[in-house]
Coordinates of C-alpha atoms in Angstrom, one line a residue:
Chain Y
M18 CA 115.1 68.3 94.1
E19 CA 115.9 66.9 97.5
H20 CA 115.0 68.4 100.9
H21 CA 116.6 66.8 104.0
G22 CA 117.5 63.9 101.7
V23 CA 113.9 63.4 100.7
I24 CA 113.0 63.6 97.0
I25 CA 110.6 66.4 96.1
E26 CA 108.9 65.4 92.9
D27 CA 108.7 67.8 90.0
T28 CA 105.0 68.1 90.0
F29 CA 102.3 70.3 91.3
A30 CA 99.2 70.4 93.5
E31 CA 96.1 71.4 91.7
A32 CA 93.7 73.6 93.7
F33 CA 90.4 75.3 92.8
R34 CA 88.2 78.2 93.7
M35 CA 86.1 77.9 96.8
W36 CA 84.3 80.3 99.2
A37 CA 85.1 80.5 102.8
A38 CA 83.6 81.8 106.0
R39 CA 85.2 82.1 109.4
L40 CA 83.4 81.6 112.7
I41 CA 84.8 82.6 116.1
V42 CA 83.2 80.3 118.7
T43 CA 83.6 80.9 122.4
A44 CA 82.5 79.0 125.4
I45 CA 82.8 79.0 129.2
D46 CA 85.9 76.8 129.2
E47 CA 88.3 75.1 126.8
T48 CA 86.6 71.8 127.2
Q49 CA 83.4 73.2 125.7
V50 CA 85.3 75.0 123.0
K51 CA 86.9 71.8 121.9
I52 CA 83.6 69.9 122.0
A53 CA 81.9 72.7 119.9
A54 CA 84.8 72.7 117.4
S55 CA 84.9 69.0 116.9
T56 CA 81.1 68.8 116.6
V57 CA 80.5 71.6 114.1
C58 CA 83.5 70.5 112.0
G59 CA 82.3 66.9 111.9
Y60 CA 81.5 65.4 108.5
G61 CA 83.3 68.3 106.9
T62 CA 86.1 66.6 105.1
S63 CA 85.5 66.9 101.3
V64 CA 82.8 68.6 99.3
I65 CA 82.7 65.4 97.2
G66 CA 80.3 64.2 99.8
C67 CA 79.9 66.9 102.5
D68 CA 78.1 70.2 102.5
A69 CA 81.3 72.0 103.5
E70 CA 85.0 71.4 104.3
A71 CA 85.5 72.5 107.9
G72 CA 88.4 72.7 110.3
V73 CA 90.0 74.4 113.2
E74 CA 92.2 77.3 112.1
R75 CA 93.5 77.8 115.7
F76 CA 92.4 78.0 119.3
L77 CA 92.1 81.4 120.8
R78 CA 93.1 82.8 124.2
P79 CA 90.4 84.7 126.1
D80 CA 92.1 88.0 125.3
E81 CA 91.7 87.2 121.6
T82 CA 88.0 86.7 121.6
P83 CA 85.2 89.2 121.4
D84 CA 83.7 88.2 124.8
N85 CA 87.0 87.4 126.7
R86 CA 86.3 83.7 126.9
P87 CA 88.3 80.8 125.5
G88 CA 87.5 80.3 121.8
V89 CA 88.4 78.8 118.5
S90 CA 88.6 80.1 115.0
L91 CA 87.0 77.8 112.5
L92 CA 87.0 77.9 108.7
F93 CA 84.3 76.5 106.4
F94 CA 84.7 76.1 102.7
S95 CA 82.3 75.2 99.9
F96 CA 82.1 75.6 96.1
N97 CA 80.2 79.0 96.2
A98 CA 78.7 81.5 98.6
E99 CA 75.3 79.9 98.3
K100 CA 76.5 76.6 99.5
V101 CA 78.4 78.1 102.4
A102 CA 75.2 80.0 103.2
K103 CA 73.3 76.7 103.3
A104 CA 75.8 74.8 105.3
L105 CA 76.6 77.3 108.0
P106 CA 73.1 77.8 109.5
N107 CA 72.6 74.0 109.5
R108 CA 75.9 73.3 111.2
T109 CA 75.6 76.2 113.6
G110 CA 72.0 75.4 114.5
Q111 CA 72.6 71.7 115.1
C112 CA 76.1 71.8 116.5
L113 CA 76.8 75.1 118.2
M114 CA 73.4 76.4 119.3
T115 CA 72.9 73.0 121.0
C116 CA 76.4 73.0 122.6
A117 CA 76.2 74.4 126.1
T118 CA 77.5 78.0 126.8
T119 CA 78.7 78.7 123.2
A120 CA 78.5 82.0 121.4
V121 CA 79.2 82.5 117.7
Y122 CA 80.9 85.5 116.1
D123 CA 81.9 86.5 112.6
G124 CA 85.6 85.9 111.8
F125 CA 85.5 88.3 108.8
P126 CA 83.6 91.2 110.4
G127 CA 84.8 93.8 107.9
V128 CA 83.7 91.9 104.8
T129 CA 80.9 93.5 102.8
K130 CA 79.0 92.3 99.8
T131 CA 81.1 92.7 96.6
D132 CA 81.9 90.5 93.6
D133 CA 84.6 88.8 95.7
S134 CA 82.8 88.6 99.0
A135 CA 79.4 88.2 100.5
R136 CA 77.4 88.6 103.7
I137 CA 76.0 85.2 104.8
P138 CA 72.9 85.2 107.0
L139 CA 73.5 83.2 110.2
G140 CA 71.8 84.5 113.3
D141 CA 69.2 86.1 111.1
K142 CA 68.1 82.6 110.3
L143 CA 68.7 80.9 113.7
R144 CA 66.9 83.6 115.7
Y145 CA 63.5 82.1 114.9
F146 CA 64.3 79.3 117.3
G147 CA 63.6 81.9 119.9
D148 CA 59.9 81.8 119.0
G149 CA 59.4 85.5 119.4
N150 CA 61.5 85.7 122.6
Q151 CA 64.7 86.5 120.7
K152 CA 66.4 89.9 121.1
S153 CA 68.9 91.6 118.9
K154 CA 71.8 93.8 120.2
V155 CA 73.9 96.0 118.1
I156 CA 77.4 96.5 119.5
A157 CA 80.2 98.4 117.7
G158 CA 78.1 98.3 114.5
R159 CA 77.6 94.6 114.6
R160 CA 74.2 93.0 115.1
F161 CA 73.9 90.0 117.3
W162 CA 70.9 87.8 118.0
R163 CA 70.3 86.5 121.5
V164 CA 68.2 83.4 121.5
P165 CA 66.9 82.2 124.9
V166 CA 67.9 78.6 125.5
M167 CA 67.8 76.4 128.6
D168 CA 71.3 77.4 129.8
G169 CA 70.7 81.1 129.4
E170 CA 71.0 82.5 125.9
F171 CA 72.7 81.6 122.7
L172 CA 74.4 84.7 121.2
C173 CA 75.0 84.6 117.4
E174 CA 76.1 87.2 115.0
S175 CA 73.4 88.1 112.5
S176 CA 75.5 87.5 109.5
V177 CA 79.1 86.5 108.7
G178 CA 81.5 87.4 106.0
G179 CA 82.1 85.1 103.1
V180 CA 85.2 85.5 100.9
K181 CA 86.7 83.9 97.8
A182 CA 89.2 81.2 98.9
I183 CA 91.1 78.2 97.6
G184 CA 90.6 74.5 98.3
G185 CA 92.6 71.5 97.4
G186 CA 96.2 72.6 98.0
N187 CA 97.9 69.3 98.9
F188 CA 101.0 67.2 99.1
L189 CA 101.6 63.5 99.3
V190 CA 103.9 61.9 101.8
C191 CA 105.4 58.8 100.3
G192 CA 106.9 56.6 102.9
R193 CA 108.0 53.0 103.6
D194 CA 105.1 51.7 105.6
Q195 CA 102.0 52.9 107.4
R196 CA 103.6 53.5 110.8
S197 CA 106.5 55.5 109.6
T198 CA 104.5 57.5 107.0
L199 CA 101.8 58.3 109.5
A200 CA 104.5 59.6 111.9
A201 CA 106.0 61.8 109.3
T202 CA 102.6 63.1 108.1
R203 CA 101.6 63.8 111.7
R204 CA 104.7 65.9 112.1
A205 CA 103.6 67.9 109.1
V206 CA 100.1 68.4 110.4
D207 CA 101.3 69.5 113.8
A208 CA 103.7 72.0 112.2
M209 CA 100.8 73.4 110.0
A210 CA 98.2 73.5 112.8
A211 CA 98.9 77.0 114.1
L212 CA 99.3 78.6 110.7
P213 CA 96.7 81.3 110.1
D214 CA 94.2 81.3 107.2
T215 CA 94.4 77.6 106.5
I216 CA 92.9 74.4 107.6
T217 CA 93.5 70.7 106.9
P218 CA 90.0 69.4 106.9
F219 CA 90.5 65.6 106.8
P220 CA 90.6 63.3 109.9
G221 CA 93.6 64.4 111.9
G222 CA 94.5 66.5 108.9
I223 CA 95.4 63.4 106.9
V224 CA 93.8 61.6 103.9
R225 CA 94.5 58.0 103.0
S226 CA 91.9 57.8 100.3
G227 CA 93.2 60.4 97.8
S228 CA 91.0 60.5 94.8
K229 CA 91.2 61.1 91.1
V230 CA 88.5 62.7 89.0
G231 CA 86.0 60.2 87.4
S232 CA 85.3 56.5 87.8
R233 CA 84.3 53.6 85.7
Y234 CA 81.0 53.7 87.5
K235 CA 78.7 56.4 86.2
A236 CA 77.3 57.4 89.6
L237 CA 80.7 58.4 90.9
F238 CA 82.6 61.5 89.9
A239 CA 85.6 60.7 92.0
S240 CA 87.4 57.4 92.7
T241 CA 90.6 56.1 94.3
N242 CA 93.8 57.6 93.1
D243 CA 95.1 54.3 91.7
E244 CA 98.4 55.7 90.5
Y245 CA 99.4 56.2 94.2
C246 CA 98.0 53.0 95.6
P247 CA 101.0 50.8 96.5
M248 CA 99.0 47.6 96.2
L249 CA 98.2 48.4 92.5
R250 CA 101.8 48.9 91.6
S251 CA 101.9 45.8 89.4
R252 CA 99.1 47.1 87.2
G253 CA 101.6 49.3 85.4
K254 CA 100.2 52.8 86.0
S255 CA 102.0 53.4 89.3
K256 CA 103.8 56.7 90.0
L257 CA 105.4 55.4 93.1
R258 CA 109.1 55.1 93.6
D259 CA 110.7 51.9 94.7
G260 CA 110.4 51.2 98.4
V261 CA 107.2 53.2 98.8
G262 CA 104.7 51.2 100.7
C263 CA 102.3 53.8 102.0
V264 CA 101.1 57.3 100.8
L265 CA 99.3 59.8 102.9
E266 CA 97.9 63.1 101.7
I267 CA 97.5 66.4 103.4
V268 CA 94.9 68.7 101.9
V269 CA 95.2 72.4 102.7
N270 CA 92.4 74.9 102.2
G271 CA 93.1 78.5 102.6
T272 CA 92.0 82.0 102.1
S273 CA 94.8 82.9 99.7
Q274 CA 97.4 81.2 97.5
K275 CA 100.1 82.7 99.7
S276 CA 98.8 81.1 102.9
I277 CA 98.4 77.7 101.2
A278 CA 101.9 77.8 99.7
H279 CA 103.3 78.8 103.1
A280 CA 101.4 76.0 104.9
M281 CA 102.6 73.4 102.3
R282 CA 106.2 74.6 102.7
I283 CA 106.0 74.3 106.5
G284 CA 104.3 70.9 106.3
I285 CA 106.7 69.4 103.7
D286 CA 109.7 70.7 105.7
A287 CA 108.4 69.1 108.9
A288 CA 107.7 65.7 107.1
C289 CA 111.1 65.7 105.5
A290 CA 112.7 66.4 108.8
A291 CA 111.2 63.3 110.4
P292 CA 113.9 61.3 112.2
G293 CA 115.3 57.9 111.2
V294 CA 113.0 55.4 109.6
D295 CA 110.1 57.8 109.7
R296 CA 111.7 60.0 107.1
P297 CA 109.7 59.6 103.9
I298 CA 111.2 58.5 100.6
A299 CA 109.5 61.2 98.5
I300 CA 107.0 64.1 98.5
S301 CA 104.6 64.4 95.7
A302 CA 101.3 66.1 95.0
G303 CA 97.9 65.4 93.6
N304 CA 96.7 67.0 90.4
Y305 CA 94.3 66.3 87.6
G306 CA 96.5 67.2 84.7
G307 CA 96.0 70.9 85.2
N308 CA 92.5 70.9 83.8
L309 CA 90.3 71.1 86.9
G310 CA 91.6 73.8 89.1
K311 CA 93.2 77.1 88.1
F312 CA 95.6 77.3 91.1
H313 CA 98.8 75.2 90.6
F314 CA 101.2 74.9 93.5
K315 CA 104.5 73.6 92.0
L316 CA 106.4 71.8 94.7
H317 CA 109.8 73.0 93.7
E318 CA 108.6 76.6 93.6
V319 CA 106.8 76.2 96.9
M320 CA 109.9 74.8 98.6
N321 CA 111.9 77.8 97.2
G322 CA 109.5 80.2 98.7
G323 CA 107.3 80.7 95.7
G324 CA 103.9 79.6 94.8
K325 CA 102.2 82.8 95.9
Chain O
M6 CA 94.0 110.4 114.2
S7 CA 94.5 114.0 113.4
G8 CA 92.1 116.8 114.1
Y9 CA 91.5 120.1 115.8
T10 CA 91.3 121.2 119.4
L11 CA 89.0 124.1 120.2
T12 CA 89.8 125.9 123.5
W13 CA 87.0 128.2 124.7
V14 CA 88.2 131.8 125.0
G15 CA 84.7 133.3 124.8
D16 CA 84.7 134.5 128.4
S17 CA 86.6 137.6 127.2
V18 CA 84.1 138.1 124.4
P19 CA 81.0 140.2 125.0
R20 CA 77.7 138.4 124.8
P21 CA 75.7 137.1 123.0
W22 CA 77.3 133.7 123.0
P23 CA 76.1 130.7 121.1
A24 CA 72.8 129.4 122.5
D25 CA 73.7 125.7 122.2
G26 CA 76.5 123.4 121.1
A27 CA 74.9 121.7 118.2
F28 CA 77.6 123.2 115.9
L29 CA 80.3 121.1 117.7
Q30 CA 80.6 118.2 115.4
P31 CA 83.6 116.1 114.4
A32 CA 82.8 117.0 110.8
L33 CA 84.5 120.4 111.6
S34 CA 87.8 118.6 111.4
E35 CA 87.3 118.2 107.6
L36 CA 87.7 122.0 107.2
D37 CA 91.1 123.6 106.5
P38 CA 92.3 126.0 109.2
L39 CA 91.1 129.1 107.4
A40 CA 87.6 127.7 106.8
L41 CA 87.4 126.5 110.4
S42 CA 88.3 129.9 111.8
A43 CA 85.7 131.5 109.6
W44 CA 83.1 128.9 110.3
P45 CA 79.8 130.8 110.9
I46 CA 77.9 130.4 114.2
R47 CA 74.5 131.9 114.1
I48 CA 73.4 133.6 117.4
G49 CA 69.9 134.9 117.1
H50 CA 69.9 137.4 114.2
T51 CA 73.7 137.8 114.2
T52 CA 76.5 135.6 113.0
R53 CA 80.0 135.2 114.6
T54 CA 82.9 133.1 113.4
L55 CA 84.3 130.2 115.3
D56 CA 87.6 131.9 116.1
H57 CA 85.6 134.5 117.9
F58 CA 85.0 132.1 120.7
F59 CA 87.7 129.5 120.4
K60 CA 91.5 129.2 120.1
I61 CA 92.2 126.7 117.4
D62 CA 95.0 124.1 117.5
G63 CA 95.8 121.0 115.5
D64 CA 95.7 120.3 111.9
L65 CA 93.3 119.2 109.1
A66 CA 92.3 115.6 109.3
E67 CA 93.9 113.5 106.6
K68 CA 91.6 112.4 103.8
N69 CA 89.6 109.3 104.9
A70 CA 91.1 109.5 108.4
P71 CA 88.6 109.3 111.2
R72 CA 87.4 112.8 112.1
K73 CA 88.2 114.0 115.6
L74 CA 87.4 117.2 117.4
T75 CA 88.4 118.1 120.9
V76 CA 86.6 120.9 122.8
R77 CA 88.1 122.4 126.0
N78 CA 86.4 124.4 128.7
A79 CA 83.3 125.3 126.7
P80 CA 80.1 126.5 128.5
R81 CA 77.7 123.7 129.4
W82 CA 75.8 123.9 126.2
S83 CA 72.9 121.7 125.3
R84 CA 72.7 119.7 122.1
V85 CA 76.5 119.1 121.9
G86 CA 77.0 116.4 119.2
A87 CA 73.3 116.5 118.2
R88 CA 72.5 114.4 115.1
M89 CA 76.2 113.4 114.9
T90 CA 76.8 110.8 112.2
G91 CA 80.4 109.7 112.7
G92 CA 83.9 110.6 114.0
E93 CA 85.0 111.3 117.5
L94 CA 84.0 114.3 119.6
I95 CA 85.9 114.8 122.9
I96 CA 84.5 117.3 125.4
E97 CA 87.0 118.2 128.1
G98 CA 84.7 119.5 130.8
D99 CA 81.0 119.3 131.4
V100 CA 78.1 119.6 128.9
G101 CA 74.5 120.5 129.2
D102 CA 71.3 118.7 128.2
E103 CA 70.6 116.6 125.1
L104 CA 74.2 115.4 124.6
G105 CA 74.3 113.4 121.4
A106 CA 70.6 114.0 120.7
S107 CA 69.3 111.8 117.8
M108 CA 72.9 110.9 116.9
T109 CA 73.3 108.0 114.5
G110 CA 77.0 107.2 114.7
G111 CA 80.4 108.1 116.0
L112 CA 81.8 108.4 119.5
I113 CA 81.4 111.2 122.1
R114 CA 83.6 111.3 125.1
V115 CA 82.9 113.7 128.0
T116 CA 85.5 114.0 130.7
G117 CA 83.1 115.7 133.1
S118 CA 79.3 115.3 133.6
A119 CA 76.4 115.7 131.3
G120 CA 72.9 117.0 131.7
H121 CA 69.5 115.5 131.1
R122 CA 68.3 113.4 128.2
V123 CA 71.7 112.1 127.0
A124 CA 71.2 110.3 123.7
G125 CA 67.6 111.4 123.7
P126 CA 65.6 113.0 120.9
D127 CA 66.7 116.3 119.3
F128 CA 64.4 119.2 118.8
G129 CA 61.8 118.5 116.1
T130 CA 62.0 114.7 116.4
T131 CA 60.6 112.0 118.6
R132 CA 63.5 109.6 118.1
G133 CA 66.4 109.3 120.4
A134 CA 69.9 108.2 119.4
N135 CA 69.9 105.6 116.6
G136 CA 73.5 104.6 116.8
G137 CA 76.9 105.7 118.1
T138 CA 78.5 105.6 121.5
I139 CA 78.6 108.2 124.3
I140 CA 81.1 107.8 127.2
V141 CA 80.6 110.2 130.1
N142 CA 83.2 110.0 132.8
G143 CA 81.0 111.8 135.4
N144 CA 77.3 111.8 136.1
V145 CA 74.4 112.3 133.8
G146 CA 71.0 113.9 134.5
D147 CA 67.5 112.5 134.2
Y148 CA 66.1 110.4 131.4
A149 CA 69.4 109.2 129.9
G150 CA 68.6 107.3 126.8
L151 CA 65.2 108.8 126.4
R152 CA 63.5 107.1 123.4
M153 CA 66.8 105.7 122.4
R154 CA 66.6 103.4 119.4
R155 CA 70.1 102.1 119.1
G156 CA 73.6 102.9 120.4
L157 CA 75.6 102.7 123.7
V158 CA 75.8 105.1 126.6
F159 CA 78.4 104.6 129.4
V160 CA 78.1 106.6 132.5
G161 CA 81.2 106.6 134.7
G162 CA 79.3 108.2 137.6
S163 CA 75.7 108.0 138.5
A164 CA 72.5 108.6 136.5
G165 CA 69.5 110.8 137.4
A166 CA 65.8 109.8 137.3
S167 CA 64.6 107.0 135.0
P168 CA 67.5 106.0 132.8
G169 CA 66.1 104.3 129.7
F170 CA 62.8 106.0 129.9
R171 CA 60.7 105.0 126.9
M172 CA 63.7 103.3 125.4
L173 CA 63.2 101.3 122.2
A174 CA 66.5 99.5 122.1
G175 CA 70.2 100.2 122.7
S176 CA 72.4 99.9 125.8
I177 CA 73.1 102.1 128.9
V178 CA 75.8 101.1 131.3
I179 CA 75.9 103.0 134.6
A180 CA 79.0 102.5 136.8
H181 CA 77.8 103.9 140.1
G182 CA 74.8 104.8 142.2
A183 CA 71.4 103.5 142.8
L184 CA 68.9 103.8 139.9
D185 CA 65.6 105.6 140.1
H186 CA 62.9 103.9 138.1
P187 CA 65.0 102.5 135.3
L188 CA 63.4 101.5 132.0
L189 CA 60.0 103.0 132.7
E190 CA 57.8 102.5 129.6
A191 CA 60.7 100.9 127.8
R192 CA 59.9 98.4 125.1
R193 CA 63.4 96.9 124.6
G194 CA 66.9 97.8 125.4
T195 CA 69.5 97.1 128.1
V196 CA 70.4 99.0 131.3
L197 CA 73.4 97.6 133.1
S198 CA 74.2 98.8 136.6
L199 CA 77.7 98.0 137.7
E200 CA 77.3 98.9 141.4
H201 CA 75.2 96.7 143.6
S202 CA 72.7 98.9 145.4
I203 CA 69.6 97.9 147.4
D204 CA 68.3 101.4 147.1
T205 CA 67.4 101.1 143.4
I206 CA 63.8 102.5 143.1
G207 CA 61.3 100.7 141.0
L208 CA 62.5 97.1 141.5
R209 CA 60.1 94.6 143.0
G210 CA 57.4 97.1 141.8
L211 CA 55.1 96.5 139.0
H212 CA 57.0 97.4 135.9
L213 CA 60.2 95.3 136.4
L214 CA 60.1 91.7 137.5
S215 CA 63.1 89.7 138.5
D216 CA 64.3 86.8 136.3
E217 CA 66.9 85.7 138.9
K218 CA 70.7 86.0 139.1
Y219 CA 73.3 84.7 136.7
P220 CA 77.1 84.6 136.6
V221 CA 78.3 87.3 134.2
E222 CA 80.6 84.6 132.6
S223 CA 77.5 82.9 131.3
I224 CA 76.0 85.9 129.6
A225 CA 77.8 86.4 126.4
A226 CA 76.0 89.6 125.5
L227 CA 77.0 91.3 128.7
R228 CA 80.6 90.2 128.3
L229 CA 80.6 91.4 124.7
L230 CA 79.3 94.8 125.8
L231 CA 81.8 95.1 128.6
S232 CA 84.7 94.0 126.4
H233 CA 83.6 96.5 123.8
L234 CA 83.7 99.2 126.5
R235 CA 87.2 98.1 127.5
S236 CA 88.3 98.4 123.9
L237 CA 87.1 102.0 124.0
G238 CA 89.4 102.7 127.0
V239 CA 86.8 102.4 129.7
A240 CA 88.2 100.7 132.8
I241 CA 86.0 97.7 133.6
D242 CA 87.2 95.9 136.7
E243 CA 87.8 92.1 136.3
S244 CA 85.6 91.5 139.2
V245 CA 82.7 92.6 137.0
F246 CA 83.4 89.8 134.6
N247 CA 83.7 87.4 137.4
G248 CA 80.6 88.5 139.3
T249 CA 76.9 87.9 139.3
A250 CA 74.1 90.0 137.8
E251 CA 70.4 89.9 138.5
L252 CA 68.1 90.2 135.6
W253 CA 65.0 92.4 135.8
S254 CA 62.7 92.4 132.8
G255 CA 60.3 95.1 131.8
D256 CA 58.6 97.4 131.4
R257 CA 55.9 94.8 131.8
F258 CA 53.2 97.3 130.8
E259 CA 55.0 97.6 127.5
L260 CA 56.6 95.0 125.3
G261 CA 58.5 93.7 128.2
K262 CA 61.7 93.0 126.3
G263 CA 63.7 95.6 128.2
E264 CA 66.3 94.3 130.6
L265 CA 68.0 95.7 133.7
W266 CA 71.1 93.8 134.7
Q267 CA 71.9 94.7 138.3
W268 CA 75.5 93.6 139.1
V269 CA 75.3 91.9 142.5
S270 CA 78.8 90.8 143.6
G271 CA 82.2 89.5 142.7
S272 CA 83.1 85.8 142.7

């Protein structure tokens, strides 16, 4: 299959079950919102080594936020609800409560505790920083904790919704060299940036160190994806087409298969539409033989509007 | 949202009339028209049906739809919406005392004014409202929010003596007028006054002490409260969001976690 003259490999991206929470963070101006977002999402690329995969879903206008201030919607993913519940208070306490003027709201306010969803304590844990001076306020049926801090008070929702989600949707942009491949991949990330319900958690949305499961070293359960490393082409296991000198991956986490498939389609389309020498040679995807994750996004189906 | 409208026609009916309005609940909109017409109202030792006093319009609320009941031109009964748990009750006109007494949920809108002890305790209990929202477009009487535990009261006009008296928690927003001894004996809770007045009685006294002035833009809880009111259709001027509010904390003789926010000025 070709798209804008770019080969779409007949393969699939393998994704797996995760749990997600959404935080709405507001602050006095857009500068503080961006600082808060970049800080709390820091070191949130892969659960291989981080407590959560985190990213900006989209920035919000004042009229879209609960307190009519500029804000941002953030998504956090981890393997299960318990791990999300451990990561969120840590990240919020260290990165948002410390960030001047911020307030934190639940992005899944209607979510209740069921088999497929959870309530994750957030302000209920952070309130103790108030040392007895904290106050709660119930507005529209939602409880908020108000923790006195040196710039006024830190407002934080008592708990946030956690939902079953999917992590590890991906595609590989196989280009000629670093500069052109990076340009095409950036186009893809930019096109995907505003899409709801998804994030691309890696630096700038782009991964250069795609991984395979396992390693020759016992301590590691993931190692470099040698089949897609151009400089290992002569070893005989390469899956790269002739002319490919650089591969960059975009990993997509989302709250549903539909949202991930849609994001992949938009991203692949943007990468394939890169002009001139930036246009990649092929688009592929990372999988583990189908044995690791139960969600398979077949590239041809995705590009034909399927994969939901 | 579907529901019934009850228009008072009782002036042409010989007394006795109902003694209070506690029977006016959004739950009535769950009844089919026949059952609603025949809904019994006890008056002393006698019983009358609802259609004896009201003209009934509208239709049965759909299953799982929010319950809504509109009441027009009824007498100024006390206890309207008492112990209400959900749905929406709209009163077109004035109401008497104990509006929304001990309510735990739902929304009451009053186009006119209300009497004393809005969101206070109902007869037989010491607890005021424990949830829900009351929006009164006009004035309210004394002790609004008496012993209130949770919930939100908005007063479009002015309030009588000591709003938030013995309040345990919750929020009262008062759009106009000077306050008279707000938050006396309150342990927690918020009273927000949206009109700057130097005539408020009880400030710089013993029970409330100033914690200085702050831009409203820096107080997320107030912005959240005001934004929520806006979402309920209350007109909150943008100058309120851009203004400054002075914080008074008290009652210092109690827990001291109550707060009076006195809006001071625009930007």
